[in-house]
């Protein structure tokens, strides 16, 4: 599949990304899932986990709600790993899997009740197009919760120390900071019922209600 996205560290090293998700990041996903549920109130309907990696966030949501989850990533290898974990957790009956480009989502308008993403946005080439696509597929009244973080300050500190000890690579912060400056104009153009930027110990998140 051809894509105009740059290949990020997960897509170029699925097994390495999988190890980091399992061994370093595992504690954060239940915490973030609970925060999403609390802030959006979404426990039923259709959820799209974009840039899902190995599906850790989507699986955490599926294990705590009745949401049907579509796991979406540009990497076929990531989706293969996700399918394995979803099967192990007995979530296949509420799961679908798609390979594609965040800038050209292959879903109809107004089909998703919730769109989530953790850690993928820094690698999106065109934030205006990506957020527009996310907004397009949301149902009226649906929520998007997009960003990154470790859930709370304690987990952030613990994981940062572990990453430093292991020499684990971190996302390209400078590029992310440049893109964050564009958010006010991007969110304004969506004409959403509600949009906000959350920048606290939980991380940096964009919460949109269509």
mmCIF file of C-alpha atoms in Angstrom:
data_model
loop_
_atom_site.group_PDB
_atom_site.id
_atom_site.type_symbol
_atom_site.label_atom_id
_atom_site.label_comp_id
_atom_site.label_asym_id
_atom_site.label_seq_id
_atom_site.Cartn_x
_atom_site.Cartn_y
_atom_site.Cartn_z
ATOM 1 C CA UNK A 1 0.000 0.000 0.000
ATOM 2 C CA UNK A 2 1.349 3.421 -0.977
ATOM 3 C CA UNK A 3 1.167 6.204 1.589
ATOM 4 C CA UNK A 4 2.356 9.793 1.842
ATOM 5 C CA UNK A 5 3.167 9.256 5.512
ATOM 6 C CA UNK A 6 6.717 9.060 6.699
ATOM 7 C CA UNK A 7 7.578 5.714 8.205
ATOM 8 C CA UNK A 8 7.774 6.083 11.970
ATOM 9 C CA UNK A 9 9.693 4.035 14.472
ATOM 10 C CA UNK A 10 6.799 1.643 15.038
ATOM 11 C CA UNK A 11 6.216 0.929 11.365
ATOM 12 C CA UNK A 12 9.912 0.403 10.715
ATOM 13 C CA UNK A 13 10.485 -1.791 13.790
ATOM 14 C CA UNK A 14 7.228 -3.489 14.818
ATOM 15 C CA UNK A 15 8.891 -6.027 17.111
ATOM 16 C CA UNK A 16 10.889 -3.331 18.890
ATOM 17 C CA UNK A 17 7.800 -1.179 19.311
ATOM 18 C CA UNK A 18 5.883 -4.190 20.591
ATOM 19 C CA UNK A 19 8.531 -4.890 23.203
ATOM 20 C CA UNK A 20 8.488 -1.296 24.423
ATOM 21 C CA UNK A 21 4.692 -1.310 24.605
ATOM 22 C CA UNK A 22 4.655 -4.522 26.608
ATOM 23 C CA UNK A 23 7.651 -3.980 28.863
ATOM 24 C CA UNK A 24 7.720 -0.218 29.397
ATOM 25 C CA UNK A 25 4.342 1.276 28.527
ATOM 26 C CA UNK A 26 1.981 -1.479 29.693
ATOM 27 C CA UNK A 27 0.885 0.301 32.931
ATOM 28 C CA UNK A 28 -0.228 3.472 31.171
ATOM 29 C CA UNK A 29 -2.983 2.131 28.920
ATOM 30 C CA UNK A 30 -5.512 1.188 31.621
ATOM 31 C CA UNK A 31 -5.011 4.622 33.204
ATOM 32 C CA UNK A 32 -5.480 6.470 29.902
ATOM 33 C CA UNK A 33 -8.491 4.324 29.011
ATOM 34 C CA UNK A 34 -10.165 5.252 32.305
ATOM 35 C CA UNK A 35 -9.442 8.937 31.668
ATOM 36 C CA UNK A 36 -10.993 8.712 28.200
ATOM 37 C CA UNK A 37 -14.094 7.029 29.585
ATOM 38 C CA UNK A 38 -14.403 9.627 32.342
ATOM 39 C CA UNK A 39 -13.963 12.599 30.004
ATOM 40 C CA UNK A 40 -16.064 11.359 27.088
ATOM 41 C CA UNK A 41 -18.627 9.117 28.778
ATOM 42 C CA UNK A 42 -18.294 6.702 25.855
ATOM 43 C CA UNK A 43 -18.942 3.073 26.823
ATOM 44 C CA UNK A 44 -21.065 1.897 23.869
ATOM 45 C CA UNK A 45 -20.904 2.230 20.099
ATOM 46 C CA UNK A 46 -18.061 2.211 17.599
ATOM 47 C CA UNK A 47 -14.521 3.263 18.446
ATOM 48 C CA UNK A 48 -11.655 3.810 16.008
ATOM 49 C CA UNK A 49 -8.106 3.496 17.384
ATOM 50 C CA UNK A 50 -5.976 5.291 14.761
ATOM 51 C CA UNK A 51 -2.254 4.646 14.608
ATOM 52 C CA UNK A 52 -3.046 1.829 16.986
ATOM 53 C CA UNK A 53 0.368 0.172 16.993
ATOM 54 C CA UNK A 54 -0.273 -3.124 18.758
ATOM 55 C CA UNK A 55 -3.732 -1.967 19.819
ATOM 56 C CA UNK A 56 -2.912 -1.447 23.486
ATOM 57 C CA UNK A 57 -5.209 1.545 24.001
ATOM 58 C CA UNK A 58 -8.082 0.101 22.012
ATOM 59 C CA UNK A 59 -7.792 -3.175 23.894
ATOM 60 C CA UNK A 60 -7.774 -1.352 27.230
ATOM 61 C CA UNK A 61 -10.981 0.418 26.215
ATOM 62 C CA UNK A 62 -12.575 -2.791 24.962
ATOM 63 C CA UNK A 63 -11.833 -4.510 28.263
ATOM 64 C CA UNK A 64 -13.582 -1.728 30.203
ATOM 65 C CA UNK A 65 -16.560 -0.944 27.973
ATOM 66 C CA UNK A 66 -18.945 -2.458 25.446
ATOM 67 C CA UNK A 67 -17.344 -0.513 22.594
ATOM 68 C CA UNK A 68 -16.687 -2.211 19.262
ATOM 69 C CA UNK A 69 -13.122 -1.319 18.289
ATOM 70 C CA UNK A 70 -11.641 -0.825 14.834
ATOM 71 C CA UNK A 71 -7.850 -1.040 15.037
ATOM 72 C CA UNK A 72 -6.234 1.079 12.326
ATOM 73 C CA UNK A 73 -2.554 1.395 11.450
ATOM 74 C CA UNK A 74 -0.381 1.960 8.379
ATOM 75 C CA UNK A 75 1.749 -1.090 9.212
ATOM 76 C CA UNK A 76 0.507 -4.579 8.280
ATOM 77 C CA UNK A 77 2.977 -6.022 10.801
ATOM 78 C CA UNK A 78 1.444 -3.947 13.581
ATOM 79 C CA UNK A 79 -2.030 -5.097 12.644
ATOM 80 C CA UNK A 80 -0.854 -8.726 12.658
ATOM 81 C CA UNK A 81 0.481 -8.252 16.194
ATOM 82 C CA UNK A 82 -2.758 -6.540 17.228
ATOM 83 C CA UNK A 83 -4.844 -9.428 15.927
ATOM 84 C CA UNK A 84 -2.795 -11.815 18.048
ATOM 85 C CA UNK A 85 -3.278 -9.803 21.234
ATOM 86 C CA UNK A 86 -6.972 -9.225 20.556
ATOM 87 C CA UNK A 87 -7.411 -12.964 20.083
ATOM 88 C CA UNK A 88 -5.577 -13.725 23.339
ATOM 89 C CA UNK A 89 -7.834 -11.302 25.204
ATOM 90 C CA UNK A 90 -10.949 -12.827 23.593
ATOM 91 C CA UNK A 91 -12.037 -9.555 21.999
ATOM 92 C CA UNK A 92 -12.314 -10.704 18.384
ATOM 93 C CA UNK A 93 -16.103 -10.562 18.366
ATOM 94 C CA UNK A 94 -15.953 -6.785 18.969
ATOM 95 C CA UNK A 95 -12.932 -6.008 16.806
ATOM 96 C CA UNK A 96 -12.136 -5.079 13.234
ATOM 97 C CA UNK A 97 -8.750 -4.388 11.659
ATOM 98 C CA UNK A 98 -7.806 -1.965 8.891
ATOM 99 C CA UNK A 99 -4.549 -0.947 7.235
ATOM 100 C CA UNK A 100 -4.357 2.530 5.783
ATOM 101 C CA UNK A 101 -3.363 6.178 5.917
ATOM 102 C CA UNK A 102 -4.629 8.589 8.588
ATOM 103 C CA UNK A 103 -4.821 11.268 5.886
ATOM 104 C CA UNK A 104 -7.290 9.191 3.831
ATOM 105 C CA UNK A 105 -9.464 7.180 6.191
ATOM 106 C CA UNK A 106 -11.465 4.556 4.318
ATOM 107 C CA UNK A 107 -14.554 4.961 6.500
ATOM 108 C CA UNK A 108 -17.850 6.621 5.616
ATOM 109 C CA UNK A 109 -18.893 9.933 7.121
ATOM 110 C CA UNK A 110 -20.530 9.881 10.557
ATOM 111 C CA UNK A 111 -19.712 6.266 11.449
ATOM 112 C CA UNK A 112 -17.667 6.448 14.671
ATOM 113 C CA UNK A 113 -18.811 7.327 18.168
ATOM 114 C CA UNK A 114 -15.261 7.652 19.471
ATOM 115 C CA UNK A 115 -11.864 8.106 17.807
ATOM 116 C CA UNK A 116 -8.751 7.695 19.948
ATOM 117 C CA UNK A 117 -5.032 7.748 19.380
ATOM 118 C CA UNK A 118 -2.085 7.661 21.744
ATOM 119 C CA UNK A 119 1.429 8.432 20.510
ATOM 120 C CA UNK A 120 0.720 8.444 16.774
ATOM 121 C CA UNK A 121 0.008 12.137 16.112
ATOM 122 C CA UNK A 122 3.652 13.338 16.233
ATOM 123 C CA UNK A 123 4.278 11.226 13.129
ATOM 124 C CA UNK A 124 1.320 12.486 11.098
ATOM 125 C CA UNK A 125 2.589 14.457 8.119
ATOM 126 C CA UNK A 126 -0.394 16.805 7.751
ATOM 127 C CA UNK A 127 -2.301 17.559 10.953
ATOM 128 C CA UNK A 128 -4.932 19.649 9.183
ATOM 129 C CA UNK A 129 -5.843 16.753 6.897
ATOM 130 C CA UNK A 130 -5.619 14.136 9.662
ATOM 131 C CA UNK A 131 -7.873 15.996 12.098
ATOM 132 C CA UNK A 132 -10.284 16.787 9.275
ATOM 133 C CA UNK A 133 -10.544 13.088 8.447
ATOM 134 C CA UNK A 134 -11.048 12.160 12.104
ATOM 135 C CA UNK A 135 -13.800 14.779 12.402
ATOM 136 C CA UNK A 136 -15.435 13.568 9.179
ATOM 137 C CA UNK A 137 -15.869 9.994 10.368
ATOM 138 C CA UNK A 138 -17.241 11.018 13.773
ATOM 139 C CA UNK A 139 -20.976 10.884 14.328
ATOM 140 C CA UNK A 140 -22.696 14.063 15.502
ATOM 141 C CA UNK A 141 -22.094 14.149 19.231
ATOM 142 C CA UNK A 142 -19.146 11.771 18.898
ATOM 143 C CA UNK A 143 -15.841 12.336 20.647
ATOM 144 C CA UNK A 144 -12.205 12.297 19.544
ATOM 145 C CA UNK A 145 -9.401 11.989 22.086
ATOM 146 C CA UNK A 146 -6.027 12.357 20.396
ATOM 147 C CA UNK A 147 -2.553 12.892 21.809
ATOM 148 C CA UNK A 148 0.041 11.307 23.997
ATOM 149 C CA UNK A 149 1.161 10.921 27.558
ATOM 150 C CA UNK A 150 1.707 8.468 30.370
ATOM 151 C CA UNK A 151 -1.494 8.910 32.355
ATOM 152 C CA UNK A 152 -0.053 10.633 35.402
ATOM 153 C CA UNK A 153 3.138 12.185 36.732
ATOM 154 C CA UNK A 154 4.228 9.086 38.643
ATOM 155 C CA UNK A 155 4.029 6.819 35.605
ATOM 156 C CA UNK A 156 5.714 9.443 33.426
ATOM 157 C CA UNK A 157 8.673 9.641 35.788
ATOM 158 C CA UNK A 158 8.988 5.878 36.203
ATOM 159 C CA UNK A 159 8.849 5.184 32.471
ATOM 160 C CA UNK A 160 11.227 8.032 31.600
ATOM 161 C CA UNK A 161 13.784 6.559 33.991
ATOM 162 C CA UNK A 162 13.381 3.097 32.457
ATOM 163 C CA UNK A 163 13.692 4.493 28.929
ATOM 164 C CA UNK A 164 16.848 6.368 29.862
ATOM 165 C CA UNK A 165 18.380 3.235 31.374
ATOM 166 C CA UNK A 166 17.587 1.227 28.248
ATOM 167 C CA UNK A 167 18.525 3.971 25.817
ATOM 168 C CA UNK A 168 15.063 3.842 24.250
ATOM 169 C CA UNK A 169 14.374 6.401 21.521
ATOM 170 C CA UNK A 170 11.734 9.074 22.043
ATOM 171 C CA UNK A 171 9.407 10.781 19.531
ATOM 172 C CA UNK A 172 10.729 13.788 17.574
ATOM 173 C CA UNK A 173 9.799 16.493 20.077
ATOM 174 C CA UNK A 174 10.782 19.495 17.965
ATOM 175 C CA UNK A 175 8.520 18.492 15.084
ATOM 176 C CA UNK A 176 5.687 17.836 17.544
ATOM 177 C CA UNK A 177 6.092 21.285 19.108
ATOM 178 C CA UNK A 178 5.925 22.931 15.683
ATOM 179 C CA UNK A 179 2.709 21.104 14.870
ATOM 180 C CA UNK A 180 1.107 21.973 18.214
ATOM 181 C CA UNK A 181 1.290 25.652 17.262
ATOM 182 C CA UNK A 182 -1.099 24.927 14.380
ATOM 183 C CA UNK A 183 -3.813 23.431 16.600
ATOM 184 C CA UNK A 184 -5.899 26.560 17.323
ATOM 185 C CA UNK A 185 -6.470 27.202 13.620
ATOM 186 C CA UNK A 186 -7.042 23.508 12.889
ATOM 187 C CA UNK A 187 -9.623 23.145 15.660
ATOM 188 C CA UNK A 188 -11.347 26.393 14.729
ATOM 189 C CA UNK A 189 -11.748 25.225 11.128
ATOM 190 C CA UNK A 190 -13.509 22.046 12.253
ATOM 191 C CA UNK A 191 -16.417 24.051 13.666
ATOM 192 C CA UNK A 192 -16.879 21.416 16.363
ATOM 193 C CA UNK A 193 -19.487 21.614 19.086
ATOM 194 C CA UNK A 194 -16.591 21.558 21.552
ATOM 195 C CA UNK A 195 -12.828 21.329 21.370
ATOM 196 C CA UNK A 196 -10.146 21.680 23.994
ATOM 197 C CA UNK A 197 -6.473 21.046 24.521
ATOM 198 C CA UNK A 198 -5.560 19.171 27.694
ATOM 199 C CA UNK A 199 -1.975 19.749 28.777
ATOM 200 C CA UNK A 200 -1.438 18.397 32.271
ATOM 201 C CA UNK A 201 0.182 15.469 34.048
ATOM 202 C CA UNK A 202 -1.921 13.052 31.987
ATOM 203 C CA UNK A 203 -0.108 14.262 28.872
ATOM 204 C CA UNK A 204 -0.995 16.389 25.868
ATOM 205 C CA UNK A 205 -4.427 15.600 24.449
ATOM 206 C CA UNK A 206 -6.946 17.115 22.072
ATOM 207 C CA UNK A 207 -10.574 16.440 22.968
ATOM 208 C CA UNK A 208 -13.135 17.153 20.276
ATOM 209 C CA UNK A 209 -16.916 16.747 20.312
ATOM 210 C CA UNK A 210 -18.618 16.905 16.923
#
